[in-house]
mmCIF file of C-alpha atoms in Angstrom:
data_model
loop_
_atom_site.group_PDB
_atom_site.id
_atom_site.type_symbol
_atom_site.label_atom_id
_atom_site.label_comp_id
_atom_site.label_asym_id
_atom_site.label_seq_id
_atom_site.Cartn_x
_atom_site.Cartn_y
_atom_site.Cartn_z
ATOM 1 C CA ALA A 647 1.654 8.319 -11.544
ATOM 2 C CA ALA A 648 4.518 9.099 -9.177
ATOM 3 C CA TYR A 649 6.327 5.856 -10.032
ATOM 4 C CA GLU A 650 5.862 6.487 -13.746
ATOM 5 C CA LYS A 651 7.343 9.954 -13.294
ATOM 6 C CA ALA A 652 10.262 8.535 -11.301
ATOM 7 C CA VAL A 653 11.238 6.092 -14.032
ATOM 8 C CA SER A 654 10.778 8.734 -16.713
ATOM 9 C CA LEU A 655 13.262 10.945 -14.861
ATOM 10 C CA ASP A 656 15.766 8.211 -14.053
ATOM 11 C CA SER A 657 15.317 4.841 -15.732
ATOM 12 C CA SER A 658 17.910 3.278 -13.435
ATOM 13 C CA VAL A 659 15.563 3.463 -10.427
ATOM 14 C CA ALA A 660 14.908 -0.261 -10.140
ATOM 15 C CA GLY A 661 12.614 -0.042 -7.123
ATOM 16 C CA ALA A 662 10.192 2.208 -8.964
ATOM 17 C CA TYR A 663 9.913 -0.365 -11.761
ATOM 18 C CA TYR A 664 9.149 -3.079 -9.218
ATOM 19 C CA ASP A 665 6.477 -0.969 -7.559
ATOM 20 C CA LEU A 666 4.987 -0.151 -10.964
ATOM 21 C CA GLY A 667 4.844 -3.860 -11.720
ATOM 22 C CA VAL A 668 2.946 -4.527 -8.507
ATOM 23 C CA LEU A 669 0.502 -1.702 -9.182
ATOM 24 C CA TYR A 670 -0.083 -2.774 -12.770
ATOM 25 C CA SER A 671 -0.609 -6.361 -11.597
ATOM 26 C CA GLN A 672 -3.222 -5.220 -9.110
ATOM 27 C CA ASP A 673 -4.956 -3.256 -11.871
ATOM 28 C CA ARG A 674 -4.795 -6.347 -14.129
ATOM 29 C CA GLU A 675 -2.668 -4.516 -16.685
ATOM 30 C CA THR A 676 -0.623 -7.605 -17.411
ATOM 31 C CA GLN A 677 1.466 -6.341 -20.327
ATOM 32 C CA LYS A 678 2.484 -3.201 -18.440
ATOM 33 C CA ALA A 679 3.260 -5.262 -15.336
ATOM 34 C CA LEU A 680 5.453 -7.627 -17.346
ATOM 35 C CA ALA A 681 7.364 -4.729 -18.872
ATOM 36 C CA ALA A 682 7.833 -3.109 -15.466
ATOM 37 C CA PHE A 683 9.205 -6.275 -13.838
ATOM 38 C CA LYS A 684 11.543 -6.904 -16.775
ATOM 39 C CA ASN A 685 12.756 -3.306 -16.563
ATOM 40 C CA TYR A 686 13.268 -3.818 -12.827
ATOM 41 C CA LEU A 687 15.589 -6.752 -13.496
ATOM 42 C CA ARG A 688 17.439 -4.823 -16.194
ATOM 43 C CA ALA A 689 17.787 -1.617 -14.135
ATOM 44 C CA GLY A 690 18.761 -3.467 -10.953
ATOM 45 C CA GLY A 691 21.325 -5.615 -12.675
ATOM 46 C CA LYS A 692 23.968 -7.090 -10.406
ATOM 47 C CA SER A 693 22.918 -4.932 -7.464
ATOM 48 C CA LEU A 694 19.760 -7.009 -6.909
ATOM 49 C CA SER A 695 19.895 -9.826 -4.401
ATOM 50 C CA ALA A 696 19.218 -13.382 -5.538
ATOM 51 C CA LYS A 697 15.949 -13.284 -3.567
ATOM 52 C CA ASP A 698 14.809 -10.081 -5.308
ATOM 53 C CA LYS A 699 15.665 -11.513 -8.723
ATOM 54 C CA GLN A 700 13.810 -14.728 -7.941
ATOM 55 C CA ASP A 701 10.759 -12.802 -6.735
ATOM 56 C CA ALA A 702 10.627 -10.764 -9.928
ATOM 57 C CA GLN A 703 11.124 -13.866 -12.089
ATOM 58 C CA GLU A 704 8.274 -15.623 -10.281
ATOM 59 C CA ARG A 705 6.010 -12.635 -10.832
ATOM 60 C CA ILE A 706 6.956 -12.568 -14.519
ATOM 61 C CA SER A 707 6.250 -16.302 -14.835
ATOM 62 C CA GLY A 708 2.868 -15.895 -13.168
ATOM 63 C CA LEU A 709 1.912 -13.005 -15.415
ATOM 64 C CA GLU A 710 3.019 -14.868 -18.535
ATOM 65 C CA ALA A 711 0.987 -17.902 -17.436
ATOM 66 C CA SER A 712 -2.081 -15.723 -16.967
ATOM 67 C CA LEU A 713 -1.741 -14.517 -20.556
ATOM 68 C CA LYS A 714 -1.889 -18.090 -21.832
ATOM 69 C CA LYS A 715 -5.265 -18.760 -20.210
#
């Protein structure tokens, strides 16, 4: 709930989106996790490192693959 409140107050808080994505993934809320990781990439923009972007993209790919099963 704290991460959801953080992004509702300031949608540019990329880290909160990432953490939300992890939490939603753990709770098997795939659609919410996907949205959170995509918002993380959008909010982080050019300030994200290549490693962070790659990590988020890999998580998105894994979540999308799980939807196709």
